Amino acid sequence: MAKIDLEGLTVEELESLKLDVEKAIVEAKVRRKKEALAAVQAQAREFGFDLKDLVNDTPSAKSPRSSAPAKYRHPENDALTWTGRGRKPAWFTEALEQGMKQEDLLI
């Protein structure tokens, strides 16, 4: 690789060179990624599979969890609810401190 004399360049030429190098790095990464993908696809074909089938059918893929229904409701504001999972909301804790029981807040 040829060495560039950076000391002989102006600031504008250095900035231009910097942009060219950054662009070349991005292009090299894209090219390498495409090469890797082609190699993996060829390997999958050798085993009789399409890469899409292997990637989308992994046993470790988790199915999305559905959100739990609300279990508790604020005594005065029906818009404030809690599923009973995770951290207790402030309104729930305040209601308990004021003497209410968990059962009183059930929906």
JSON list of C-alpha atoms in Angstrom, two decimals:
[
{"chain": "A", "resi": 1, "resn": "MET", "atom": "CA", "xyz": [0.00, 0.00, 0.00]},
{"chain": "A", "resi": 2, "resn": "ALA", "atom": "CA", "xyz": [1.31, 3.40, -0.93]},
{"chain": "A", "resi": 3, "resn": "LYS", "atom": "CA", "xyz": [2.05, 5.79, 1.93]},
{"chain": "A", "resi": 4, "resn": "ILE", "atom": "CA", "xyz": [0.53, 9.27, 1.62]},
{"chain": "A", "resi": 5, "resn": "ASP", "atom": "CA", "xyz": [2.51, 12.34, 2.66]},
{"chain": "A", "resi": 6, "resn": "LEU", "atom": "CA", "xyz": [-0.06, 13.92, 4.97]},
{"chain": "A", "resi": 7, "resn": "GLU", "atom": "CA", "xyz": [2.16, 16.84, 5.93]},
{"chain": "A", "resi": 8, "resn": "GLY", "atom": "CA", "xyz": [2.11, 18.18, 2.39]},
{"chain": "A", "resi": 9, "resn": "LEU", "atom": "CA", "xyz": [-1.68, 18.35, 2.22]},
{"chain": "A", "resi": 10, "resn": "THR", "atom": "CA", "xyz": [-3.90, 21.32, 3.03]},
{"chain": "A", "resi": 11, "resn": "VAL", "atom": "CA", "xyz": [-6.70, 21.15, 5.59]},
{"chain": "A", "resi": 12, "resn": "GLU", "atom": "CA", "xyz": [-9.25, 20.92, 2.77]},
{"chain": "A", "resi": 13, "resn": "GLU", "atom": "CA", "xyz": [-7.35, 18.07, 1.12]},
{"chain": "A", "resi": 14, "resn": "LEU", "atom": "CA", "xyz": [-7.08, 16.26, 4.48]},
{"chain": "A", "resi": 15, "resn": "GLU", "atom": "CA", "xyz": [-10.84, 16.69, 5.08]},
{"chain": "A", "resi": 16, "resn": "SER", "atom": "CA", "xyz": [-11.56, 15.36, 1.60]},
{"chain": "A", "resi": 17, "resn": "LEU", "atom": "CA", "xyz": [-9.23, 12.42, 2.18]},
{"chain": "A", "resi": 18, "resn": "LYS", "atom": "CA", "xyz": [-10.94, 11.74, 5.51]},
{"chain": "A", "resi": 19, "resn": "LEU", "atom": "CA", "xyz": [-14.35, 11.63, 3.82]},
{"chain": "A", "resi": 20, "resn": "ASP", "atom": "CA", "xyz": [-13.00, 9.33, 1.10]},
{"chain": "A", "resi": 21, "resn": "VAL", "atom": "CA", "xyz": [-11.53, 6.98, 3.72]},
{"chain": "A", "resi": 22, "resn": "GLU", "atom": "CA", "xyz": [-14.77, 6.89, 5.73]},
{"chain": "A", "resi": 23, "resn": "LYS", "atom": "CA", "xyz": [-16.73, 6.14, 2.57]},
{"chain": "A", "resi": 24, "resn": "ALA", "atom": "CA", "xyz": [-14.28, 3.40, 1.59]},
{"chain": "A", "resi": 25, "resn": "ILE", "atom": "CA", "xyz": [-14.59, 1.83, 5.05]},
{"chain": "A", "resi": 26, "resn": "VAL", "atom": "CA", "xyz": [-18.37, 1.72, 4.81]},
{"chain": "A", "resi": 27, "resn": "GLU", "atom": "CA", "xyz": [-18.21, 0.24, 1.30]},
{"chain": "A", "resi": 28, "resn": "ALA", "atom": "CA", "xyz": [-15.67, -2.37, 2.43]},
{"chain": "A", "resi": 29, "resn": "LYS", "atom": "CA", "xyz": [-17.93, -3.41, 5.33]},
{"chain": "A", "resi": 30, "resn": "VAL", "atom": "CA", "xyz": [-20.95, -3.70, 3.02]},
{"chain": "A", "resi": 31, "resn": "ARG", "atom": "CA", "xyz": [-18.92, -5.73, 0.54]},
{"chain": "A", "resi": 32, "resn": "ARG", "atom": "CA", "xyz": [-17.63, -8.05, 3.29]},
{"chain": "A", "resi": 33, "resn": "LYS", "atom": "CA", "xyz": [-21.14, -8.51, 4.67]},
{"chain": "A", "resi": 34, "resn": "LYS", "atom": "CA", "xyz": [-22.43, -9.47, 1.21]},
{"chain": "A", "resi": 35, "resn": "GLU", "atom": "CA", "xyz": [-19.56, -11.96, 0.82]},
{"chain": "A", "resi": 36, "resn": "ALA", "atom": "CA", "xyz": [-20.35, -13.50, 4.20]},
{"chain": "A", "resi": 37, "resn": "LEU", "atom": "CA", "xyz": [-24.05, -13.75, 3.34]},
{"chain": "A", "resi": 38, "resn": "ALA", "atom": "CA", "xyz": [-23.27, -15.43, 0.01]},
{"chain": "A", "resi": 39, "resn": "ALA", "atom": "CA", "xyz": [-20.96, -17.92, 1.75]},
{"chain": "A", "resi": 40, "resn": "VAL", "atom": "CA", "xyz": [-23.59, -18.77, 4.37]},
{"chain": "A", "resi": 41, "resn": "GLN", "atom": "CA", "xyz": [-26.29, -19.16, 1.70]},
{"chain": "A", "resi": 42, "resn": "ALA", "atom": "CA", "xyz": [-24.02, -21.51, -0.27]},
{"chain": "A", "resi": 43, "resn": "GLN", "atom": "CA", "xyz": [-23.35, -23.55, 2.88]},
{"chain": "A", "resi": 44, "resn": "ALA", "atom": "CA", "xyz": [-27.09, -23.80, 3.59]},
{"chain": "A", "resi": 45, "resn": "ARG", "atom": "CA", "xyz": [-27.73, -24.96, 0.00]},
{"chain": "A", "resi": 46, "resn": "GLU", "atom": "CA", "xyz": [-25.13, -27.72, 0.45]},
{"chain": "A", "resi": 47, "resn": "PHE", "atom": "CA", "xyz": [-27.29, -29.07, 3.26]},
{"chain": "A", "resi": 48, "resn": "GLY", "atom": "CA", "xyz": [-30.45, -28.72, 1.17]},
{"chain": "A", "resi": 49, "resn": "PHE", "atom": "CA", "xyz": [-31.87, -25.67, 2.93]},
{"chain": "A", "resi": 50, "resn": "ASP", "atom": "CA", "xyz": [-32.71, -22.14, 2.04]},
{"chain": "A", "resi": 51, "resn": "LEU", "atom": "CA", "xyz": [-31.10, -19.66, 4.45]},
{"chain": "A", "resi": 52, "resn": "LYS", "atom": "CA", "xyz": [-34.45, -17.97, 5.09]},
{"chain": "A", "resi": 53, "resn": "ASP", "atom": "CA", "xyz": [-35.88, -21.27, 6.33]},
{"chain": "A", "resi": 54, "resn": "LEU", "atom": "CA", "xyz": [-33.01, -21.74, 8.75]},
{"chain": "A", "resi": 55, "resn": "VAL", "atom": "CA", "xyz": [-33.03, -18.22, 10.12]},
{"chain": "A", "resi": 56, "resn": "ASN", "atom": "CA", "xyz": [-36.79, -17.95, 10.58]},
{"chain": "A", "resi": 57, "resn": "ASP", "atom": "CA", "xyz": [-37.17, -21.42, 12.10]},
{"chain": "A", "resi": 58, "resn": "THR", "atom": "CA", "xyz": [-34.72, -21.28, 14.99]},
{"chain": "A", "resi": 59, "resn": "PRO", "atom": "CA", "xyz": [-35.79, -23.10, 18.15]},
{"chain": "A", "resi": 60, "resn": "SER", "atom": "CA", "xyz": [-34.37, -20.32, 20.31]},
{"chain": "A", "resi": 61, "resn": "ALA", "atom": "CA", "xyz": [-36.69, -17.71, 18.83]},
{"chain": "A", "resi": 62, "resn": "LYS", "atom": "CA", "xyz": [-39.11, -16.60, 21.52]},
{"chain": "A", "resi": 63, "resn": "SER", "atom": "CA", "xyz": [-42.73, -15.98, 20.76]},
{"chain": "A", "resi": 64, "resn": "PRO", "atom": "CA", "xyz": [-43.90, -12.53, 21.77]},
{"chain": "A", "resi": 65, "resn": "ARG", "atom": "CA", "xyz": [-45.59, -12.43, 25.16]},
{"chain": "A", "resi": 66, "resn": "SER", "atom": "CA", "xyz": [-49.07, -11.10, 25.38]},
{"chain": "A", "resi": 67, "resn": "SER", "atom": "CA", "xyz": [-49.62, -8.41, 27.94]},
{"chain": "A", "resi": 68, "resn": "ALA", "atom": "CA", "xyz": [-51.41, -9.45, 31.10]},
{"chain": "A", "resi": 69, "resn": "PRO", "atom": "CA", "xyz": [-54.86, -8.04, 31.77]},
{"chain": "A", "resi": 70, "resn": "ALA", "atom": "CA", "xyz": [-55.23, -5.43, 34.48]},
{"chain": "A", "resi": 71, "resn": "LYS", "atom": "CA", "xyz": [-55.90, -6.89, 37.91]},
{"chain": "A", "resi": 72, "resn": "TYR", "atom": "CA", "xyz": [-56.11, -3.78, 40.09]},
{"chain": "A", "resi": 73, "resn": "ARG", "atom": "CA", "xyz": [-57.78, -0.39, 39.52]},
{"chain": "A", "resi": 74, "resn": "HIS", "atom": "CA", "xyz": [-57.35, 2.96, 41.24]},
{"chain": "A", "resi": 75, "resn": "PRO", "atom": "CA", "xyz": [-60.35, 3.56, 43.52]},
{"chain": "A", "resi": 76, "resn": "GLU", "atom": "CA", "xyz": [-61.13, 6.99, 42.04]},
{"chain": "A", "resi": 77, "resn": "ASN", "atom": "CA", "xyz": [-59.49, 7.05, 38.60]},
{"chain": "A", "resi": 78, "resn": "ASP", "atom": "CA", "xyz": [-60.51, 4.12, 36.38]},
{"chain": "A", "resi": 79, "resn": "ALA", "atom": "CA", "xyz": [-57.76, 4.97, 33.89]},
{"chain": "A", "resi": 80, "resn": "LEU", "atom": "CA", "xyz": [-55.09, 3.92, 36.39]},
{"chain": "A", "resi": 81, "resn": "THR", "atom": "CA", "xyz": [-54.68, 0.15, 36.44]},
{"chain": "A", "resi": 82, "resn": "TRP", "atom": "CA", "xyz": [-52.00, -2.39, 37.32]},
{"chain": "A", "resi": 83, "resn": "THR", "atom": "CA", "xyz": [-51.53, -6.00, 36.23]},
{"chain": "A", "resi": 84, "resn": "GLY", "atom": "CA", "xyz": [-50.07, -7.07, 39.55]},
{"chain": "A", "resi": 85, "resn": "ARG", "atom": "CA", "xyz": [-46.72, -7.75, 37.88]},
{"chain": "A", "resi": 86, "resn": "GLY", "atom": "CA", "xyz": [-43.55, -5.80, 38.30]},
{"chain": "A", "resi": 87, "resn": "ARG", "atom": "CA", "xyz": [-43.08, -2.76, 40.47]},
{"chain": "A", "resi": 88, "resn": "LYS", "atom": "CA", "xyz": [-46.09, -1.49, 42.36]},
{"chain": "A", "resi": 89, "resn": "PRO", "atom": "CA", "xyz": [-47.37, 1.85, 41.05]},
{"chain": "A", "resi": 90, "resn": "ALA", "atom": "CA", "xyz": [-47.31, 4.82, 43.42]},
{"chain": "A", "resi": 91, "resn": "TRP", "atom": "CA", "xyz": [-51.12, 5.04, 43.57]},
{"chain": "A", "resi": 92, "resn": "PHE", "atom": "CA", "xyz": [-51.30, 1.38, 44.68]},
{"chain": "A", "resi": 93, "resn": "THR", "atom": "CA", "xyz": [-48.72, 1.87, 47.43]},
{"chain": "A", "resi": 94, "resn": "GLU", "atom": "CA", "xyz": [-50.43, 5.07, 48.62]},
{"chain": "A", "resi": 95, "resn": "ALA", "atom": "CA", "xyz": [-53.80, 3.32, 48.78]},
{"chain": "A", "resi": 96, "resn": "LEU", "atom": "CA", "xyz": [-52.31, 0.55, 50.92]},
{"chain": "A", "resi": 97, "resn": "GLU", "atom": "CA", "xyz": [-50.69, 3.13, 53.21]},
{"chain": "A", "resi": 98, "resn": "GLN", "atom": "CA", "xyz": [-54.08, 4.81, 53.64]},
{"chain": "A", "resi": 99, "resn": "GLY", "atom": "CA", "xyz": [-55.51, 1.58, 55.00]},
{"chain": "A", "resi": 100, "resn": "MET", "atom": "CA", "xyz": [-56.99, -0.04, 51.91]},
{"chain": "A", "resi": 101, "resn": "LYS", "atom": "CA", "xyz": [-56.40, -3.74, 51.29]},
{"chain": "A", "resi": 102, "resn": "GLN", "atom": "CA", "xyz": [-55.24, -5.29, 48.03]},
{"chain": "A", "resi": 103, "resn": "GLU", "atom": "CA", "xyz": [-58.61, -7.01, 47.72]},
{"chain": "A", "resi": 104, "resn": "ASP", "atom": "CA", "xyz": [-60.32, -3.60, 47.77]},
{"chain": "A", "resi": 105, "resn": "LEU", "atom": "CA", "xyz": [-58.44, -2.59, 44.61]},
{"chain": "A", "resi": 106, "resn": "LEU", "atom": "CA", "xyz": [-59.23, -5.72, 42.60]},
{"chain": "A", "resi": 107, "resn": "ILE", "atom": "CA", "xyz": [-61.13, -5.18, 39.38]}
]
